Short mmCIF file of C-alpha atoms in Angstrom, two decimals:
data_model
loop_
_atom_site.label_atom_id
_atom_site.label_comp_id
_atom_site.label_asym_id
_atom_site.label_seq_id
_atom_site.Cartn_x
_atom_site.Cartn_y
_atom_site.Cartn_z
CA UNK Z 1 82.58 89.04 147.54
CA UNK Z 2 80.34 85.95 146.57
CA UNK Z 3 77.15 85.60 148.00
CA UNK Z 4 76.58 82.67 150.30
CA UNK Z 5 73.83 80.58 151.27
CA UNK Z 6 72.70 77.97 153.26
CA UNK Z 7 72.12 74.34 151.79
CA UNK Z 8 71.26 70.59 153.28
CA UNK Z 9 74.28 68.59 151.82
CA UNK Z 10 73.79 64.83 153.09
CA UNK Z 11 72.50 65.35 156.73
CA UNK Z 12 74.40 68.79 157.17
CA UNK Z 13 73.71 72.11 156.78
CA UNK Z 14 76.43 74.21 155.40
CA UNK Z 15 76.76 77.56 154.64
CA UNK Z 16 78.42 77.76 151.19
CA UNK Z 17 79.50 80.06 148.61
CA UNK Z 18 77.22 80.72 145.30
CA UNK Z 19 79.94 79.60 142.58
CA UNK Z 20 80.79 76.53 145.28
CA UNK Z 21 77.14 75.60 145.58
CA UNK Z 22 77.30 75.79 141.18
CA UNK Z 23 80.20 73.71 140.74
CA UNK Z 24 79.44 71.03 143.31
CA UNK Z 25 75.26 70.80 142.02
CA UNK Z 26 76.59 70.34 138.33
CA UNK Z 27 79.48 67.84 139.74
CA UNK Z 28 76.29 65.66 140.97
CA UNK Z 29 73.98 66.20 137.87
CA UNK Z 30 76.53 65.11 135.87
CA UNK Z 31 77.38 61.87 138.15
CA UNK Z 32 73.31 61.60 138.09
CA UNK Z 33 73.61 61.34 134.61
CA UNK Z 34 75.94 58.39 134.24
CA UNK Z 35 74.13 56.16 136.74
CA UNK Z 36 70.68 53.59 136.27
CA UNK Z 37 67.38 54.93 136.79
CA UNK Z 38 67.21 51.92 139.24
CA UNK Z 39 70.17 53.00 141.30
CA UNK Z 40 70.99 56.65 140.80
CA UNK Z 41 69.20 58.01 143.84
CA UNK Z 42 70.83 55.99 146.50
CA UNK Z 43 74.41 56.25 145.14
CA UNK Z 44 73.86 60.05 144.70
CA UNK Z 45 72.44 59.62 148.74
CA UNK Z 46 75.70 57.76 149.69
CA UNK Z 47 78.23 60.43 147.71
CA UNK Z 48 76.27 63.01 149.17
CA UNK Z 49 76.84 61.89 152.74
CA UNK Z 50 80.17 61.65 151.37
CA UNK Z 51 80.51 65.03 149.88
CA UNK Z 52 79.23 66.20 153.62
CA UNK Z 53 81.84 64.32 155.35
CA UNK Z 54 84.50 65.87 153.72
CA UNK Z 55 83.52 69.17 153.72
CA UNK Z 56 83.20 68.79 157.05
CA UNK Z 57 87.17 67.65 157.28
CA UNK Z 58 87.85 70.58 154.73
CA UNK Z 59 85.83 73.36 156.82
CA UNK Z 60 87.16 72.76 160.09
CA UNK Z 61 85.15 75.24 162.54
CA UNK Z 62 81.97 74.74 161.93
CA UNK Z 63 80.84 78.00 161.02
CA UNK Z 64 83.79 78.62 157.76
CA UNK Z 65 81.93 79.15 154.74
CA UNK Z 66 82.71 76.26 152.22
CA UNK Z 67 84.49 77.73 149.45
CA UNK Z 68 85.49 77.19 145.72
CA UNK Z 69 88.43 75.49 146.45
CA UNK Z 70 86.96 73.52 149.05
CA UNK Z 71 84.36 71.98 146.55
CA UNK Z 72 87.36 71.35 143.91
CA UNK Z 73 89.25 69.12 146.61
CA UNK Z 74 86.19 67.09 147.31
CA UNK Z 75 85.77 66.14 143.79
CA UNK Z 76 90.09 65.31 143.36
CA UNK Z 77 89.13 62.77 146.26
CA UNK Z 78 86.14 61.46 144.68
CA UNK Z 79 86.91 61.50 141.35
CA UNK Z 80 86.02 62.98 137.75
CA UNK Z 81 81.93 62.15 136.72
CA UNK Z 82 83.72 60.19 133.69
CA UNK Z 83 85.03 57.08 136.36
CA UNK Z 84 80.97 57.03 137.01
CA UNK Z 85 80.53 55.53 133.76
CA UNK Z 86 79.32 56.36 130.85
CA UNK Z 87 76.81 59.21 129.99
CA UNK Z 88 73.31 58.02 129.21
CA UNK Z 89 71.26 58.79 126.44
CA UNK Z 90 68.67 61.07 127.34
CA UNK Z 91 65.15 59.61 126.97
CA UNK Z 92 63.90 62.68 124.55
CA UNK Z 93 61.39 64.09 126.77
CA UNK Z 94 58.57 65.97 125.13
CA UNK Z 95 58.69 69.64 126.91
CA UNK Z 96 55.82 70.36 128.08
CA UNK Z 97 53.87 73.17 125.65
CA UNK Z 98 54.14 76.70 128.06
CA UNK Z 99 50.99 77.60 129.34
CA UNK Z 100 50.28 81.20 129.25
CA UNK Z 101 48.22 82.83 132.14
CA UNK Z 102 47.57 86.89 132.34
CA UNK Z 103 49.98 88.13 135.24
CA UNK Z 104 51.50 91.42 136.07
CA UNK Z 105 55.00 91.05 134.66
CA UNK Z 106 57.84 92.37 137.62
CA UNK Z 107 60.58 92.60 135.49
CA UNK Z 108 58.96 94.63 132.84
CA UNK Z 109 56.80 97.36 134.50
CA UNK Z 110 56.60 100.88 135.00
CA UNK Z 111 53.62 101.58 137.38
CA UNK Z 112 52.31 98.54 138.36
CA UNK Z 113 53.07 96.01 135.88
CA UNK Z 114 49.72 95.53 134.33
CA UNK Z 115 50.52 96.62 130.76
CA UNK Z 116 53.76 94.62 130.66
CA UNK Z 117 51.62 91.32 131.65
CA UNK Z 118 49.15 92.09 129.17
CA UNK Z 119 51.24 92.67 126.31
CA UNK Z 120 53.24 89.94 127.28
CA UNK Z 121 49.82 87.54 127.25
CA UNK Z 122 49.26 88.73 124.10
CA UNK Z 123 52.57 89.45 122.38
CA UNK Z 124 52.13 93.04 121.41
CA UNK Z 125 54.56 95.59 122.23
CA UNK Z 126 54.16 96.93 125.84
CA UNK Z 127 55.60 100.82 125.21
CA UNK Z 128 52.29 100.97 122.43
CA UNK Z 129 49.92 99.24 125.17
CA UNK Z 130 51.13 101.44 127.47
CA UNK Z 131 50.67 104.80 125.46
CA UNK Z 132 47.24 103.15 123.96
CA UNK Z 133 46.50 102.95 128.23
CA UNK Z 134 47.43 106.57 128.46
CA UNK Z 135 45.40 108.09 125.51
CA UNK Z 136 42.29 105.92 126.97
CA UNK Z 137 42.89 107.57 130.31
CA UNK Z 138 43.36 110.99 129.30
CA UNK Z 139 40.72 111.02 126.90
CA UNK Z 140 38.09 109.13 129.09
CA UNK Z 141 37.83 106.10 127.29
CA UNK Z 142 39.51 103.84 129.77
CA UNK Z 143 39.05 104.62 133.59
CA UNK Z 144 41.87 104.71 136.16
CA UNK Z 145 39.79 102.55 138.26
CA UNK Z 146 40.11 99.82 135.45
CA UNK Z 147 43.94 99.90 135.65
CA UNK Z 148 44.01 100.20 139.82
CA UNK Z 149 41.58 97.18 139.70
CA UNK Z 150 43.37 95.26 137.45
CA UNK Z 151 46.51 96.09 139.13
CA UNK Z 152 45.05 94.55 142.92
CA UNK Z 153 43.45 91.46 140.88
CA UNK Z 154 46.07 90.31 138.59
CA UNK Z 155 48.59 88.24 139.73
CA UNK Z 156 52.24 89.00 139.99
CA UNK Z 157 54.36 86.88 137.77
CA UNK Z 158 57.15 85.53 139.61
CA UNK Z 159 59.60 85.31 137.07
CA UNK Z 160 62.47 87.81 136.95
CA UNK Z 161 63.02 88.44 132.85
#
């Protein structure tokens, strides 16, 4: 079963599948893409409200869940992205150079995540960190108060890798 969730499409909430709410987002960036600068946002406004009304139709009681096919029969009536125009060039944005910043890592960790963030901040290996952590610990060169400390302090890094 495919998770659902709960989305503001035009002035409606609907509660809509995960692949549905996929399809239909990358259906409007790809309209979004073939329209001005100057005019993109209010005709992606308008085919929103449009998109809402009908789902609406499509869903019938109001609390259906909108579904795959749902999403496909909205874009037969509206049409393919290609009738929007033609796609525009991107602009060649310079991406913005990633910032690193020390944070407990929560997709790499074993105790707390502290060794994980730190090797990740400094691009070692975390297993050697991690034993490196454990001989200083053992052997007294390191305390566990460090580690507890660090673990409270640091922040948690919110991305899932």
């Amino acid at each position: 079963m495919d998770r659902k969730i709960t989305v503001k499409i035009g002035a409606s909430a609907f509660t809509i599948e995960e692949d549905a709410y996929r399809t239909l987002e990358g259906y409007l960036d790809d309209i979004g893409s073939r329209l001005d600068d100057q005019t993109r946002n209010e005709i992606l406004g308008d085919l929103e409200m449009r998109i809402a009304d009908l789902l609406a139709t499509l869903q019938g009681a109001p609390d259906n869940t909108v579904t795959l096919y749902m999403v496909r029969k909205v874009q037969e009536t509206i049409g393919r992205p290609e009738e929007f125009g033609e796609l525009k060039q991107p602009h060649n944005p310079q991406p913005e150079p990633e910032t690193k910043r020390l944070a407990r890592t929560s997709g790499d960790k074993v105790i707390g995540g502290v060794c994980g963030g730190i090797a990740k901040f400094t691009n070692i290996d975390p297993t050697l960190l991690r034993v490196a952590t454990m001989l200083c610990v053992i052997f007294g060169g390191l305390s566990l108060w460090i580690y507890i400390i660090l673990w409270l302090f640091m922040p948690l890094d919110k991305k899932l890798k």
